[in-house]
PDB file of C-alpha atoms in Angstrom:
ATOM      1  CA  UNK A   1      78.353 -56.392  31.101  1.00  0.00           C
ATOM      2  CA  UNK A   2      80.222 -58.683  29.042  1.00  0.00           C
ATOM      3  CA  UNK A   3      80.397 -55.979  25.920  1.00  0.00           C
ATOM      4  CA  UNK A   4      82.017 -53.198  27.928  1.00  0.00           C
ATOM      5  CA  UNK A   5      84.190 -55.197  28.889  1.00  0.00           C
ATOM      6  CA  UNK A   6      85.309 -56.669  25.326  1.00  0.00           C
ATOM      7  CA  UNK A   7      85.164 -52.772  24.007  1.00  0.00           C
ATOM      8  CA  UNK A   8      87.587 -51.734  26.929  1.00  0.00           C
ATOM      9  CA  UNK A   9      89.503 -54.828  25.308  1.00  0.00           C
ATOM     10  CA  UNK A  10      89.895 -53.483  21.692  1.00  0.00           C
ATOM     11  CA  UNK A  11      90.480 -49.872  23.153  1.00  0.00           C
ATOM     12  CA  UNK A  12      93.698 -52.032  24.838  1.00  0.00           C
ATOM     13  CA  UNK A  13      94.497 -53.543  21.614  1.00  0.00           C
ATOM     14  CA  UNK A  14      94.019 -49.953  19.624  1.00  0.00           C
ATOM     15  CA  UNK A  15      96.576 -48.617  21.946  1.00  0.00           C
ATOM     16  CA  UNK A  16      98.640 -51.442  21.664  1.00  0.00           C
ATOM     17  CA  UNK A  17      98.668 -51.033  17.650  1.00  0.00           C
ATOM     18  CA  UNK A  18      99.092 -47.431  17.516  1.00  0.00           C
ATOM     19  CA  UNK A  19     102.062 -47.560  19.858  1.00  0.00           C
ATOM     20  CA  UNK A  20     104.097 -50.851  17.909  1.00  0.00           C
ATOM     21  CA  UNK A  21     102.648 -48.711  14.616  1.00  0.00           C
ATOM     22  CA  UNK A  22     104.381 -44.995  15.662  1.00  0.00           C
ATOM     23  CA  UNK A  23     108.078 -46.865  15.852  1.00  0.00           C
ATOM     24  CA  UNK A  24     107.795 -49.072  12.970  1.00  0.00           C
ATOM     25  CA  UNK A  25     108.698 -48.174   9.250  1.00  0.00           C
ATOM     26  CA  UNK A  26     107.472 -46.342   6.724  1.00  0.00           C
ATOM     27  CA  UNK A  27     107.107 -43.252   8.496  1.00  0.00           C
ATOM     28  CA  UNK A  28     103.868 -41.146   6.773  1.00  0.00           C
ATOM     29  CA  UNK A  29     105.534 -37.947   7.098  1.00  0.00           C
ATOM     30  CA  UNK A  30     104.248 -35.726   4.162  1.00  0.00           C
ATOM     31  CA  UNK A  31     100.781 -37.407   5.661  1.00  0.00           C
ATOM     32  CA  UNK A  32     101.706 -36.080   8.770  1.00  0.00           C
ATOM     33  CA  UNK A  33     102.207 -32.416   7.540  1.00  0.00           C
ATOM     34  CA  UNK A  34      98.993 -32.601   6.007  1.00  0.00           C
ATOM     35  CA  UNK A  35      97.242 -33.885   9.483  1.00  0.00           C
ATOM     36  CA  UNK A  36      99.091 -31.000  11.105  1.00  0.00           C
ATOM     37  CA  UNK A  37      97.709 -28.279   8.964  1.00  0.00           C
ATOM     38  CA  UNK A  38      94.172 -29.412   8.963  1.00  0.00           C
ATOM     39  CA  UNK A  39      94.741 -29.855  13.104  1.00  0.00           C
ATOM     40  CA  UNK A  40      96.321 -26.610  13.294  1.00  0.00           C
ATOM     41  CA  UNK A  41      96.129 -24.370  10.676  1.00  0.00           C
ATOM     42  CA  UNK A  42      92.642 -24.603  10.260  1.00  0.00           C
ATOM     43  CA  UNK A  43      91.810 -24.438  13.599  1.00  0.00           C
ATOM     44  CA  UNK A  44      93.303 -21.008  14.341  1.00  0.00           C
ATOM     45  CA  UNK A  45      90.423 -18.918  13.343  1.00  0.00           C
ATOM     46  CA  UNK A  46      88.360 -20.503  16.058  1.00  0.00           C
ATOM     47  CA  UNK A  47      91.163 -20.670  19.149  1.00  0.00           C
ATOM     48  CA  UNK A  48      92.314 -17.252  18.148  1.00  0.00           C
ATOM     49  CA  UNK A  49      88.411 -15.905  18.316  1.00  0.00           C
ATOM     50  CA  UNK A  50      87.614 -18.015  21.355  1.00  0.00           C
ATOM     51  CA  UNK A  51      90.770 -17.389  23.026  1.00  0.00           C
ATOM     52  CA  UNK A  52      90.649 -13.106  22.339  1.00  0.00           C
ATOM     53  CA  UNK A  53      86.653 -13.631  24.044  1.00  0.00           C
ATOM     54  CA  UNK A  54      87.671 -15.775  26.965  1.00  0.00           C
ATOM     55  CA  UNK A  55      90.564 -12.982  27.994  1.00  0.00           C
ATOM     56  CA  UNK A  56      88.333  -9.961  28.013  1.00  0.00           C
ATOM     57  CA  UNK A  57      84.808 -11.690  29.964  1.00  0.00           C
ATOM     58  CA  UNK A  58      87.379 -13.474  32.301  1.00  0.00           C
ATOM     59  CA  UNK A  59      88.969 -10.349  32.996  1.00  0.00           C
ATOM     60  CA  UNK A  60      85.227  -8.272  33.594  1.00  0.00           C
ATOM     61  CA  UNK A  61      84.408 -10.705  35.681  1.00  0.00           C
ATOM     62  CA  UNK A  62      87.413 -10.744  37.680  1.00  0.00           C
ATOM     63  CA  UNK A  63      87.705  -6.966  38.168  1.00  0.00           C
ATOM     64  CA  UNK A  64      84.501  -6.383  40.064  1.00  0.00           C
ATOM     65  CA  UNK A  65      85.467  -8.915  42.010  1.00  0.00           C
ATOM     66  CA  UNK A  66      88.835  -7.610  43.020  1.00  0.00           C
ATOM     67  CA  UNK A  67      87.204  -4.118  43.028  1.00  0.00           C
ATOM     68  CA  UNK A  68      85.568  -4.543  45.790  1.00  0.00           C
ATOM     69  CA  UNK A  69      88.918  -5.205  48.093  1.00  0.00           C
ATOM     70  CA  UNK A  70      91.193  -2.955  46.600  1.00  0.00           C
ATOM     71  CA  UNK A  71      92.796  -5.158  44.400  1.00  0.00           C
ATOM     72  CA  UNK A  72      92.675  -4.570  40.448  1.00  0.00           C
ATOM     73  CA  UNK A  73      96.392  -4.095  40.287  1.00  0.00           C
ATOM     74  CA  UNK A  74      96.307  -8.022  40.280  1.00  0.00           C
ATOM     75  CA  UNK A  75      94.549  -8.648  37.295  1.00  0.00           C
ATOM     76  CA  UNK A  76      97.352  -9.351  35.262  1.00  0.00           C
ATOM     77  CA  UNK A  77      99.157 -11.801  37.692  1.00  0.00           C
ATOM     78  CA  UNK A  78      95.372 -13.422  38.315  1.00  0.00           C
ATOM     79  CA  UNK A  79      94.549 -13.725  34.693  1.00  0.00           C
ATOM     80  CA  UNK A  80      97.864 -14.958  33.719  1.00  0.00           C
ATOM     81  CA  UNK A  81      97.632 -17.692  35.901  1.00  0.00           C
ATOM     82  CA  UNK A  82      94.099 -18.541  35.249  1.00  0.00           C
ATOM     83  CA  UNK A  83      94.693 -18.409  31.546  1.00  0.00           C
ATOM     84  CA  UNK A  84      97.611 -20.362  31.129  1.00  0.00           C
ATOM     85  CA  UNK A  85      97.193 -23.308  33.982  1.00  0.00           C
ATOM     86  CA  UNK A  86      93.874 -23.856  33.642  1.00  0.00           C
ATOM     87  CA  UNK A  87      91.693 -21.962  30.855  1.00  0.00           C
ATOM     88  CA  UNK A  88      93.787 -22.071  27.784  1.00  0.00           C
ATOM     89  CA  UNK A  89      94.791 -25.896  27.922  1.00  0.00           C
ATOM     90  CA  UNK A  90      91.447 -27.089  28.878  1.00  0.00           C
ATOM     91  CA  UNK A  91      89.184 -24.733  26.107  1.00  0.00           C
ATOM     92  CA  UNK A  92      91.384 -25.187  23.110  1.00  0.00           C
ATOM     93  CA  UNK A  93      90.619 -29.102  23.875  1.00  0.00           C
ATOM     94  CA  UNK A  94      87.598 -28.494  24.257  1.00  0.00           C
ATOM     95  CA  UNK A  95      87.623 -26.582  20.957  1.00  0.00           C
ATOM     96  CA  UNK A  96      89.407 -29.222  19.312  1.00  0.00           C
ATOM     97  CA  UNK A  97      87.601 -32.120  20.283  1.00  0.00           C
ATOM     98  CA  UNK A  98      84.468 -30.623  18.756  1.00  0.00           C
ATOM     99  CA  UNK A  99      85.896 -29.423  15.709  1.00  0.00           C
ATOM    100  CA  UNK A 100      89.453 -32.001  14.604  1.00  0.00           C
ATOM    101  CA  UNK A 101      88.047 -35.004  16.771  1.00  0.00           C
ATOM    102  CA  UNK A 102      84.145 -35.153  15.005  1.00  0.00           C
ATOM    103  CA  UNK A 103      85.939 -34.490  11.766  1.00  0.00           C
ATOM    104  CA  UNK A 104      87.814 -37.594  11.897  1.00  0.00           C
ATOM    105  CA  UNK A 105      85.271 -39.604  13.187  1.00  0.00           C
ATOM    106  CA  UNK A 106      83.511 -38.360  10.224  1.00  0.00           C
ATOM    107  CA  UNK A 107      86.518 -39.353   8.001  1.00  0.00           C
ATOM    108  CA  UNK A 108      87.273 -42.323   8.678  1.00  0.00           C
ATOM    109  CA  UNK A 109      84.007 -43.979   9.682  1.00  0.00           C
ATOM    110  CA  UNK A 110      82.899 -42.903   5.763  1.00  0.00           C
ATOM    111  CA  UNK A 111      85.697 -44.105   5.318  1.00  0.00           C
ATOM    112  CA  UNK A 112      84.877 -47.847   6.823  1.00  0.00           C
ATOM    113  CA  UNK A 113      81.800 -47.976   5.840  1.00  0.00           C
ATOM    114  CA  UNK A 114      82.282 -47.299   2.288  1.00  0.00           C
ATOM    115  CA  UNK A 115      85.246 -49.918   1.961  1.00  0.00           C
ATOM    116  CA  UNK A 116      88.140 -47.413   1.336  1.00  0.00           C
ATOM    117  CA  UNK A 117      90.105 -49.109   3.985  1.00  0.00           C
ATOM    118  CA  UNK A 118      90.013 -52.741   2.777  1.00  0.00           C
ATOM    119  CA  UNK A 119      91.142 -51.459  -0.319  1.00  0.00           C
ATOM    120  CA  UNK A 120      93.925 -49.675   1.338  1.00  0.00           C
ATOM    121  CA  UNK A 121      95.006 -52.847   2.974  1.00  0.00           C
ATOM    122  CA  UNK A 122      94.620 -55.303  -0.410  1.00  0.00           C
ATOM    123  CA  UNK A 123      96.828 -52.168  -2.170  1.00  0.00           C
ATOM    124  CA  UNK A 124      99.778 -53.294   0.106  1.00  0.00           C
ATOM    125  CA  UNK A 125      99.046 -49.958   2.036  1.00  0.00           C
ATOM    126  CA  UNK A 126      99.426 -49.748   6.001  1.00  0.00           C
ATOM    127  CA  UNK A 127      95.844 -47.896   6.822  1.00  0.00           C
ATOM    128  CA  UNK A 128      96.638 -47.769  10.413  1.00  0.00           C
ATOM    129  CA  UNK A 129      99.556 -46.484   9.768  1.00  0.00           C
ATOM    130  CA  UNK A 130      98.733 -44.240   7.449  1.00  0.00           C
ATOM    131  CA  UNK A 131      95.206 -43.207   9.037  1.00  0.00           C
ATOM    132  CA  UNK A 132      94.874 -43.671  12.584  1.00  0.00           C
ATOM    133  CA  UNK A 133      99.045 -42.559  13.606  1.00  0.00           C
ATOM    134  CA  UNK A 134      99.593 -39.879  11.584  1.00  0.00           C
ATOM    135  CA  UNK A 135      96.222 -37.806  12.921  1.00  0.00           C
ATOM    136  CA  UNK A 136      96.732 -38.719  16.421  1.00  0.00           C
ATOM    137  CA  UNK A 137     100.435 -37.857  16.087  1.00  0.00           C
ATOM    138  CA  UNK A 138      99.312 -34.219  14.893  1.00  0.00           C
ATOM    139  CA  UNK A 139      96.731 -34.065  17.380  1.00  0.00           C
ATOM    140  CA  UNK A 140      99.279 -34.618  20.343  1.00  0.00           C
ATOM    141  CA  UNK A 141     101.367 -32.506  18.913  1.00  0.00           C
ATOM    142  CA  UNK A 142      99.631 -29.122  17.198  1.00  0.00           C
ATOM    143  CA  UNK A 143      97.218 -29.205  20.347  1.00  0.00           C
ATOM    144  CA  UNK A 144     100.123 -27.479  22.723  1.00  0.00           C
ATOM    145  CA  UNK A 145     100.994 -24.997  20.202  1.00  0.00           C
ATOM    146  CA  UNK A 146      97.322 -24.134  19.489  1.00  0.00           C
ATOM    147  CA  UNK A 147      97.333 -23.875  23.781  1.00  0.00           C
ATOM    148  CA  UNK A 148     100.228 -21.913  23.713  1.00  0.00           C
ATOM    149  CA  UNK A 149      98.912 -19.483  21.027  1.00  0.00           C
ATOM    150  CA  UNK A 150      95.292 -19.314  22.986  1.00  0.00           C
ATOM    151  CA  UNK A 151      96.857 -18.180  26.383  1.00  0.00           C
ATOM    152  CA  UNK A 152      99.181 -14.968  24.694  1.00  0.00           C
ATOM    153  CA  UNK A 153      95.063 -14.332  22.624  1.00  0.00           C
ATOM    154  CA  UNK A 154      93.919 -14.671  25.529  1.00  0.00           C
ATOM    155  CA  UNK A 155      95.933 -12.258  27.333  1.00  0.00           C
ATOM    156  CA  UNK A 156      95.579  -9.301  24.319  1.00  0.00           C
ATOM    157  CA  UNK A 157      92.548  -9.553  25.403  1.00  0.00           C
ATOM    158  CA  UNK A 158      93.203  -9.220  29.345  1.00  0.00           C
ATOM    159  CA  UNK A 159      95.588  -6.582  28.523  1.00  0.00           C
ATOM    160  CA  UNK A 160      92.731  -4.234  26.163  1.00  0.00           C
ATOM    161  CA  UNK A 161      90.295  -4.693  28.745  1.00  0.00           C
ATOM    162  CA  UNK A 162      92.730  -3.205  31.633  1.00  0.00           C
ATOM    163  CA  UNK A 163      94.086  -0.535  29.708  1.00  0.00           C
ATOM    164  CA  UNK A 164      90.859   0.594  28.708  1.00  0.00           C
ATOM    165  CA  UNK A 165      89.756   1.085  32.521  1.00  0.00           C
ATOM    166  CA  UNK A 166      92.873   1.706  34.331  1.00  0.00           C
ATOM    167  CA  UNK A 167      95.462   2.265  31.033  1.00  0.00           C
ATOM    168  CA  UNK A 168      97.978   0.095  32.457  1.00  0.00           C
ATOM    169  CA  UNK A 169     100.679   0.194  30.125  1.00  0.00           C
ATOM    170  CA  UNK A 170     101.809  -2.847  27.480  1.00  0.00           C
ATOM    171  CA  UNK A 171     105.150  -3.633  29.392  1.00  0.00           C
ATOM    172  CA  UNK A 172     103.926  -3.023  32.608  1.00  0.00           C
ATOM    173  CA  UNK A 173     101.190  -5.468  32.322  1.00  0.00           C
ATOM    174  CA  UNK A 174     102.799  -8.485  31.015  1.00  0.00           C
ATOM    175  CA  UNK A 175     105.724  -7.659  33.093  1.00  0.00           C
ATOM    176  CA  UNK A 176     103.112  -8.140  36.564  1.00  0.00           C
ATOM    177  CA  UNK A 177     101.113 -10.853  34.182  1.00  0.00           C
ATOM    178  CA  UNK A 178     104.604 -13.099  34.308  1.00  0.00           C
ATOM    179  CA  UNK A 179     106.007 -12.227  37.787  1.00  0.00           C
ATOM    180  CA  UNK A 180     103.859 -15.441  39.127  1.00  0.00           C
ATOM    181  CA  UNK A 181     104.502 -17.684  36.430  1.00  0.00           C
ATOM    182  CA  UNK A 182     107.177 -20.314  36.726  1.00  0.00           C
ATOM    183  CA  UNK A 183     108.882 -23.098  34.250  1.00  0.00           C
ATOM    184  CA  UNK A 184     107.042 -25.479  35.246  1.00  0.00           C
ATOM    185  CA  UNK A 185     103.929 -23.423  34.702  1.00  0.00           C
ATOM    186  CA  UNK A 186     104.490 -23.506  31.053  1.00  0.00           C
ATOM    187  CA  UNK A 187     105.832 -27.280  31.254  1.00  0.00           C
ATOM    188  CA  UNK A 188     102.879 -28.344  32.816  1.00  0.00           C
ATOM    189  CA  UNK A 189     100.876 -26.294  30.065  1.00  0.00           C
ATOM    190  CA  UNK A 190     102.012 -28.256  27.130  1.00  0.00           C
ATOM    191  CA  UNK A 191     102.346 -31.877  29.199  1.00  0.00           C
ATOM    192  CA  UNK A 192      98.718 -31.551  29.524  1.00  0.00           C
ATOM    193  CA  UNK A 193      97.640 -29.888  26.142  1.00  0.00           C
ATOM    194  CA  UNK A 194      99.626 -33.053  24.533  1.00  0.00           C
ATOM    195  CA  UNK A 195      97.699 -35.052  26.356  1.00  0.00           C
ATOM    196  CA  UNK A 196      94.421 -33.233  26.243  1.00  0.00           C
ATOM    197  CA  UNK A 197      95.695 -34.058  22.100  1.00  0.00           C
ATOM    198  CA  UNK A 198      96.286 -37.577  21.715  1.00  0.00           C
ATOM    199  CA  UNK A 199      93.173 -38.224  23.816  1.00  0.00           C
ATOM    200  CA  UNK A 200      91.232 -36.324  21.141  1.00  0.00           C
ATOM    201  CA  UNK A 201      93.592 -38.304  18.591  1.00  0.00           C
ATOM    202  CA  UNK A 202      92.878 -41.822  19.793  1.00  0.00           C
ATOM    203  CA  UNK A 203      88.887 -41.088  20.955  1.00  0.00           C
ATOM    204  CA  UNK A 204      88.324 -40.566  17.037  1.00  0.00           C
ATOM    205  CA  UNK A 205      90.368 -42.495  15.415  1.00  0.00           C
ATOM    206  CA  UNK A 206      89.207 -45.390  16.727  1.00  0.00           C
ATOM    207  CA  UNK A 207      85.322 -44.368  16.706  1.00  0.00           C
ATOM    208  CA  UNK A 208      85.850 -43.984  12.940  1.00  0.00           C
ATOM    209  CA  UNK A 209      88.147 -46.521  12.260  1.00  0.00           C
ATOM    210  CA  UNK A 210      85.541 -48.914  13.750  1.00  0.00           C
ATOM    211  CA  UNK A 211      82.514 -47.639  12.336  1.00  0.00           C
ATOM    212  CA  UNK A 212      79.667 -49.534  11.148  1.00  0.00           C
ATOM    213  CA  UNK A 213      76.607 -49.898   9.964  1.00  0.00           C
ATOM    214  CA  UNK A 214      76.112 -47.370   7.015  1.00  0.00           C
ATOM    215  CA  UNK A 215      75.392 -43.669   7.320  1.00  0.00           C
ATOM    216  CA  UNK A 216      74.406 -44.308  11.064  1.00  0.00           C
ATOM    217  CA  UNK A 217      77.604 -45.718  11.862  1.00  0.00           C
ATOM    218  CA  UNK A 218      78.962 -42.597  10.582  1.00  0.00           C
ATOM    219  CA  UNK A 219      77.325 -40.390  12.378  1.00  0.00           C
ATOM    220  CA  UNK A 220      77.417 -41.989  15.748  1.00  0.00           C
ATOM    221  CA  UNK A 221      81.274 -42.177  15.167  1.00  0.00           C
ATOM    222  CA  UNK A 222      81.527 -38.756  15.193  1.00  0.00           C
ATOM    223  CA  UNK A 223      79.260 -37.953  17.865  1.00  0.00           C
ATOM    224  CA  UNK A 224      81.071 -40.567  20.057  1.00  0.00           C
ATOM    225  CA  UNK A 225      84.358 -38.518  18.428  1.00  0.00           C
ATOM    226  CA  UNK A 226      83.700 -35.992  20.969  1.00  0.00           C
ATOM    227  CA  UNK A 227      81.335 -36.619  23.213  1.00  0.00           C
ATOM    228  CA  UNK A 228      83.980 -38.989  24.519  1.00  0.00           C
ATOM    229  CA  UNK A 229      86.649 -37.310  24.142  1.00  0.00           C
ATOM    230  CA  UNK A 230      85.254 -34.250  26.243  1.00  0.00           C
ATOM    231  CA  UNK A 231      84.092 -36.587  29.002  1.00  0.00           C
ATOM    232  CA  UNK A 232      87.594 -38.005  28.673  1.00  0.00           C
ATOM    233  CA  UNK A 233      89.666 -34.551  28.989  1.00  0.00           C
ATOM    234  CA  UNK A 234      87.609 -32.892  31.744  1.00  0.00           C
ATOM    235  CA  UNK A 235      88.418 -36.491  34.101  1.00  0.00           C
ATOM    236  CA  UNK A 236      92.253 -36.234  32.996  1.00  0.00           C
ATOM    237  CA  UNK A 237      91.865 -32.429  34.088  1.00  0.00           C
ATOM    238  CA  UNK A 238      90.911 -33.495  37.733  1.00  0.00           C
ATOM    239  CA  UNK A 239      93.898 -36.193  37.707  1.00  0.00           C
ATOM    240  CA  UNK A 240      96.667 -34.368  36.221  1.00  0.00           C
ATOM    241  CA  UNK A 241      95.670 -31.121  39.196  1.00  0.00           C
ATOM    242  CA  UNK A 242      95.785 -33.479  41.614  1.00  0.00           C
ATOM    243  CA  UNK A 243      98.714 -34.832  41.259  1.00  0.00           C
ATOM    244  CA  UNK A 244     100.592 -31.487  40.226  1.00  0.00           C
ATOM    245  CA  UNK A 245      98.915 -29.976  43.651  1.00  0.00           C
ATOM    246  CA  UNK A 246      99.991 -32.832  46.051  1.00  0.00           C
ATOM    247  CA  UNK A 247     103.776 -32.967  45.136  1.00  0.00           C
ATOM    248  CA  UNK A 248     103.662 -28.986  44.190  1.00  0.00           C
TER     249      UNK A 248
END
């Protein structure tokens, strides 16, 4: 129990240091844009494929249920609501946690055990700002963009499936899809995705930055980055949905 509370204290201090460093100069703009590329551009392929498949599969599964009530015309609205409100931010976050979170944990962990972070401190470079702040900000800002992109790719997959079965026009499909989507839905997509991105970045950076015990510690950091991130994302999803439904 004592070790648990000490760990919580370390996490609290790590988070406070992030919020302190993020507003103080110097600002590592070049490294931040480099992380934007690493988190965003390198994730586009898997996000595109997963989003398209999600749209197609979810439409196929929903059609059978709606067809029993003669309500297949509701498919565009149902797909838009399900994808943009829930699936797009959640699935995007889980993919980024697995791809980017593990990479952050392993990269920072290897730098810690090989004493590269200590060398940066000796050379008058702030390793926390250069390594942690840039990666957390990148994941926080890029995950919402990826979630929006995935939502529209998934809708394209849904449209192709609907067109194949009902011959629905492109304009009519998207008019029906966005008829039930409001500004609050898009705002919540962005806010949820940003929270998930922050969680992924902080978890990966904390696990890697505090790695120890050589190569074994690197593996543990990468594993912890993925497992803890996914667990926290599901917990945050439950909390956010509960809060939104309460005040809706």
